[in-house]
Short mmCIF file of C-alpha atoms and ligand atoms in Angstrom, two decimals:
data_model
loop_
_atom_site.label_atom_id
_atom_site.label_comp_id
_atom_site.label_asym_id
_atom_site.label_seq_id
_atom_site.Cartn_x
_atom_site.Cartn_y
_atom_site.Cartn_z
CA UNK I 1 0.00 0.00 0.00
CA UNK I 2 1.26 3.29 -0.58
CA UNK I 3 1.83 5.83 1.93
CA UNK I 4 0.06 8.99 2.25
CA UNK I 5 1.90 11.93 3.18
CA UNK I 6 -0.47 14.84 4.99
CA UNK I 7 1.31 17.82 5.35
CA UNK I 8 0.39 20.78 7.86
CA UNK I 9 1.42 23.81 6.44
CA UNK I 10 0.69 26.52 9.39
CA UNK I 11 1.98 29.63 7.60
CA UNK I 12 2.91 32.95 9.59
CA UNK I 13 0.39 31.20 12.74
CA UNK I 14 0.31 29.89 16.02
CA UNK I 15 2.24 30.93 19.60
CA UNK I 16 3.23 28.45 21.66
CA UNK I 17 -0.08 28.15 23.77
CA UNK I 18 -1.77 27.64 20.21
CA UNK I 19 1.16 25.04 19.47
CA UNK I 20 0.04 23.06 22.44
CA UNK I 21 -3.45 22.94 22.43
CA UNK I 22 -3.30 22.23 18.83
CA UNK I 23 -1.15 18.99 19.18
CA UNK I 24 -3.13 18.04 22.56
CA UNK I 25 -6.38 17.50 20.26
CA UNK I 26 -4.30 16.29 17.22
CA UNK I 27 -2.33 13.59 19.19
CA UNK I 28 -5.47 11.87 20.09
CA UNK I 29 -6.42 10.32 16.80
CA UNK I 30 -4.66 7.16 16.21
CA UNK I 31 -3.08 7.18 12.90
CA UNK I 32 -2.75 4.34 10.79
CA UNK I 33 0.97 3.17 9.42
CA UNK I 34 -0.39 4.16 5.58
CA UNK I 35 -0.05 7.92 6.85
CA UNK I 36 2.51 10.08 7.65
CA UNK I 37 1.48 12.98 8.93
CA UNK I 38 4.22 15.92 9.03
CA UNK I 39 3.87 19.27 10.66
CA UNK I 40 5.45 22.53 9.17
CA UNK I 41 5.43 25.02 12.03
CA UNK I 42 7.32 28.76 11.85
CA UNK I 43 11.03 28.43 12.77
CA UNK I 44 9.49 29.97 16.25
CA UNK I 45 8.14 26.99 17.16
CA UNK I 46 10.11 23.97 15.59
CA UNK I 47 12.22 23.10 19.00
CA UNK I 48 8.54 23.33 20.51
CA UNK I 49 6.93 20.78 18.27
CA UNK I 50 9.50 18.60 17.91
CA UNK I 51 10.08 17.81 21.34
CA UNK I 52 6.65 17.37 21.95
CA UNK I 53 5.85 14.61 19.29
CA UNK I 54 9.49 13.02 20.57
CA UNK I 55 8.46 13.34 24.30
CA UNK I 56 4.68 12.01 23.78
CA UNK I 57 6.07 9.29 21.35
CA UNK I 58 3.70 10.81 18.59
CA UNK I 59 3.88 9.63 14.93
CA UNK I 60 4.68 12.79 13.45
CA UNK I 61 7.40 14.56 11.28
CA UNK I 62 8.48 18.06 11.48
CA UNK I 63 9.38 20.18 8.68
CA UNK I 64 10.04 23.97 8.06
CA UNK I 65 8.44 26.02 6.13
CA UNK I 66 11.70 27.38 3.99
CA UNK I 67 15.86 27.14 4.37
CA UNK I 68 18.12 29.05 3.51
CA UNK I 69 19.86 28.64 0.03
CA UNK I 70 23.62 29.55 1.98
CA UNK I 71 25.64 27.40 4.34
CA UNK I 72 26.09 28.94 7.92
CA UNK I 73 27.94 32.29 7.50
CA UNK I 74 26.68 36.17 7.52
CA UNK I 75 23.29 35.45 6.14
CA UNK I 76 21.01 37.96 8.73
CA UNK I 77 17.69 36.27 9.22
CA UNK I 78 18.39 32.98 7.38
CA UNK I 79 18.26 29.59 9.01
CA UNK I 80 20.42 27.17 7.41
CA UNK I 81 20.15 23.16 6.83
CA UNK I 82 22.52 21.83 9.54
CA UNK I 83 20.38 24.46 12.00
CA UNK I 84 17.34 22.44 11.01
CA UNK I 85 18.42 19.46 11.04
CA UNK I 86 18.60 19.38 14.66
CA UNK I 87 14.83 19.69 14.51
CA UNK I 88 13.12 19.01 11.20
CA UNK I 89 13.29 16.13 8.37
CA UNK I 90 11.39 18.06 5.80
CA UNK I 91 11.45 21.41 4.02
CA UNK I 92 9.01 23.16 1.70
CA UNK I 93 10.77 25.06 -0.83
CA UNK I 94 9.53 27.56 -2.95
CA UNK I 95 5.30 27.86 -2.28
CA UNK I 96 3.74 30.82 -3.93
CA UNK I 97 3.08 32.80 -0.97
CA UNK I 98 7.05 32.67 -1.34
CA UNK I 99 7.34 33.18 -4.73
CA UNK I 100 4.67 35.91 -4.76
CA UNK I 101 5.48 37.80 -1.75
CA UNK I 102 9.36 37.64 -1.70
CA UNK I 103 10.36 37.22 -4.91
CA UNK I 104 11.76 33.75 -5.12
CA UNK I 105 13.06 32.99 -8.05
CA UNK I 106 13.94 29.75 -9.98
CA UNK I 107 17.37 30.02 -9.34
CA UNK I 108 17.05 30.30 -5.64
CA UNK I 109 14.80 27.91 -5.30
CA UNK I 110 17.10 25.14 -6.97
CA UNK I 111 19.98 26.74 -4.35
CA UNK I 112 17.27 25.65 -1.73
CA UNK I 113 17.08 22.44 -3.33
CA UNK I 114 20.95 21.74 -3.23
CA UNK I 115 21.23 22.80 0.39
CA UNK I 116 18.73 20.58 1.73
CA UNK I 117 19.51 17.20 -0.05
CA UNK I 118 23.09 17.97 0.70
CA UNK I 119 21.92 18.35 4.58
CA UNK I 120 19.68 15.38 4.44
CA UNK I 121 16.54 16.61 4.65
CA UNK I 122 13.68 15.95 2.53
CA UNK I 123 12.55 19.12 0.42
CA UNK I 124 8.92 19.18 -0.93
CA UNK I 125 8.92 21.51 -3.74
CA UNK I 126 5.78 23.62 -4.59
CA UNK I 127 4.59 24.32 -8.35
CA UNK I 128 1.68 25.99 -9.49
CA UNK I 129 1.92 25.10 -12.92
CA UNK I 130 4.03 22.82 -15.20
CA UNK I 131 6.93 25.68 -16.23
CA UNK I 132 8.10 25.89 -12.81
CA UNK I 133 8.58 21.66 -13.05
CA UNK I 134 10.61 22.63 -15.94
CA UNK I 135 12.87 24.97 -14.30
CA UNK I 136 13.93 22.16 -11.50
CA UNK I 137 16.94 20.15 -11.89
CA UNK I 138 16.89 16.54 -12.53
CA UNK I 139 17.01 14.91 -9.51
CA UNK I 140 13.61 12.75 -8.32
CA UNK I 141 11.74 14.89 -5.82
CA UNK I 142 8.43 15.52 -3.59
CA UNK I 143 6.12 17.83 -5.79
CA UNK I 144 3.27 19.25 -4.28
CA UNK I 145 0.92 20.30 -7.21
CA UNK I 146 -0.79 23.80 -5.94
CA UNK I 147 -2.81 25.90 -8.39
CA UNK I 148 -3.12 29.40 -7.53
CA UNK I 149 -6.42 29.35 -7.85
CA UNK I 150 -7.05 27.20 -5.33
CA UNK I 151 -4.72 28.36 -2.75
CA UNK I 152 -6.95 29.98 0.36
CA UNK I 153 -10.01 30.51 -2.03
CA UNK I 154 -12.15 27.57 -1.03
CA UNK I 155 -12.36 26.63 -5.08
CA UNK I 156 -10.14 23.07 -5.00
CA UNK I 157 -9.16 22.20 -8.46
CA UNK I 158 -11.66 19.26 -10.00
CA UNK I 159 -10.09 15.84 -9.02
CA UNK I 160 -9.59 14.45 -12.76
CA UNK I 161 -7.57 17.65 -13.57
CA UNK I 162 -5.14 17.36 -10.91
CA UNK I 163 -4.71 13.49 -12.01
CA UNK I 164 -3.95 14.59 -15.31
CA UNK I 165 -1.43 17.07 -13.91
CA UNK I 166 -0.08 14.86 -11.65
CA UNK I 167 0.91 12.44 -14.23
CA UNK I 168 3.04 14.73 -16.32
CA UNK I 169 5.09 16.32 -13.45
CA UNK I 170 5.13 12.61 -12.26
CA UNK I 171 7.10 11.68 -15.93
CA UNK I 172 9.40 14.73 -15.51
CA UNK I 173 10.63 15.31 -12.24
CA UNK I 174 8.89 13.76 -9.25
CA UNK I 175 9.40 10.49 -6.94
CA UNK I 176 5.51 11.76 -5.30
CA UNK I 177 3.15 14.41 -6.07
CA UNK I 178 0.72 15.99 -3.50
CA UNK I 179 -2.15 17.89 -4.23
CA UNK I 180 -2.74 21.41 -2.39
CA UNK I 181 -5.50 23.88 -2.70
CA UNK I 182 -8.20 24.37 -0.09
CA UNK I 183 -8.37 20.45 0.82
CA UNK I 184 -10.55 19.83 3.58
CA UNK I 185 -12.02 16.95 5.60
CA UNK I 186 -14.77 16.81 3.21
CA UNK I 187 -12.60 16.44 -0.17
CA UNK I 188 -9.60 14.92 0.86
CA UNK I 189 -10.47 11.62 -0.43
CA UNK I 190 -11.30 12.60 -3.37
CA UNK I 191 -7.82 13.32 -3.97
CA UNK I 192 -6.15 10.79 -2.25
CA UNK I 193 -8.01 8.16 -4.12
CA UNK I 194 -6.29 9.30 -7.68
CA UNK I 195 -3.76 7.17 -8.75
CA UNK I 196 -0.71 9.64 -9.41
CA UNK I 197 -1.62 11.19 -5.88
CA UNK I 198 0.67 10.36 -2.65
CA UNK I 199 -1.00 13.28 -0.33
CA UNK I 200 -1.82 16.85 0.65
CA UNK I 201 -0.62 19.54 1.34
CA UNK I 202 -2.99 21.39 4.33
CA UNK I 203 -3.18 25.04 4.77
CA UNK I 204 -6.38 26.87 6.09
CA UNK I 205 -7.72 23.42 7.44
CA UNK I 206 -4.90 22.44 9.33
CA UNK I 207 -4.93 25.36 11.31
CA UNK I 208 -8.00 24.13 13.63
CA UNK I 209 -7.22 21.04 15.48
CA UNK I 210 -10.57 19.58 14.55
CA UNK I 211 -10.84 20.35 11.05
CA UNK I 212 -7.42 18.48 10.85
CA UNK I 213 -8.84 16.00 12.58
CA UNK I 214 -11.69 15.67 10.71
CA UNK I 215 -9.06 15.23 7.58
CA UNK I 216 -6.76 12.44 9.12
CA UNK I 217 -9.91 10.67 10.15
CA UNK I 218 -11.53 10.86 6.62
CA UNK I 219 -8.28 9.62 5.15
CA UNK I 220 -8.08 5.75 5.99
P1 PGA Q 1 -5.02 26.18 1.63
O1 PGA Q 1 -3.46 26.40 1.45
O2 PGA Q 1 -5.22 24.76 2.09
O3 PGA Q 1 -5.42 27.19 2.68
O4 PGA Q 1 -5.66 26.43 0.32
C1 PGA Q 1 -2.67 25.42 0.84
C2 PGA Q 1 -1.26 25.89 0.79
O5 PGA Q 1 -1.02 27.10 0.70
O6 PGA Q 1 -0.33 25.07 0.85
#
């Protein structure tokens, strides 16, 4: 059986009270082995959440939500691999809000690439259409498949579409493709029932512990 990844992308949210309260609901649905559910906090709150999930023996990852395309060295503001490392298995690289709001380009965004295979984490690499699939080195990677127009806008793109798109980033560049755009508990079977889909990518849904709930328990 194939595994299903559910990611938790929190964005620019959640203190530590919120943290807590969030993983106190989450942690008590019991996950099956044909999930793996990882969280992507802000940096604030990454030595937080992964101490909790390692101290309560939860089956969850950690990830980050971005990494620096440098090594350690005079980089104000950036966090680097090895600095995440000590936390996090997973990065997202290059989501729109990214690419929108701070002007990521292509270039960078392979640099992020580089730095976190070479640091041994897993990058998940966000497209919004099949150019930016073209602009990614060769290696075999995590694609998350998010259309701008259904980012935040509660307008998911139709099932057999994302299929069809799946399959042709599939042949070029990925090892997985997840779907992302305004999944929720109600839809997310619909996607993870297609045949070129490995997961989702959760923003606005994963926010409320039982709205992610109501996701991992609709599923298995
Ligand atoms: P959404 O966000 O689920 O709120 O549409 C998805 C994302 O930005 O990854």
């Amino acid at each position: 059986m194939k595994k299903m990844l559910i990611a938790a992308n929190w964005k620019s949210n959640k203190t530590k009270i919120e943290a807590k309260t969030w993983l106190d609901e989450v942690s008590k649905v019991s996950l099956p082995q044909s999930l793996e559910v990882v969280i992507f906090p802000p940096f604030t709150l990454l030595d937080f959440v992964s101490n909790y999930t390692r101290e309560n023996d939860l089956p969850f990852k950690v990830g980050t939500q971005d990494i620096s395309p440098f090594e350690q060295g005079p980089f104000t503001g950036e966090v680097n691999a090895n600095q995440i490392k000590e936390f996090a298995d997973y990065v997202l690289i290059g989501h729109s809000e990214r690419r929108t709001n701070f002007g990521e380009s292509n270039e960078t965004i392979n640099k992020k690439i580089e730095r976190s295979l070479a640091g041994n984490l897993i990058p998940i690499v966000c497209v919004s259409n099949l150019d930016q699939i073209n602009s990614l080195g060769s290696q075999e990677l995590i694609i998350a498949y998010e259309p701008i127009s259904a980012i935040r806008t509660g307008s998911p793109e139709d099932p057999s579409e994302v299929n069809s798109i799946a399959n042709q980033i599939k042949s070029a560049a990925a090892s997985r493709v997840i779907y992302g755009g305004s999944v929720n508990g109600e839809n997310v079977r619909d996607y993870l029932n297609l045949n070129n889909i490995s997961g989702v990518l959760v923003g606005g849904e994963s926010l409320n512990p039982s709205s992610f709930n109501n996701i991992l328990k609709n599923a298995f």
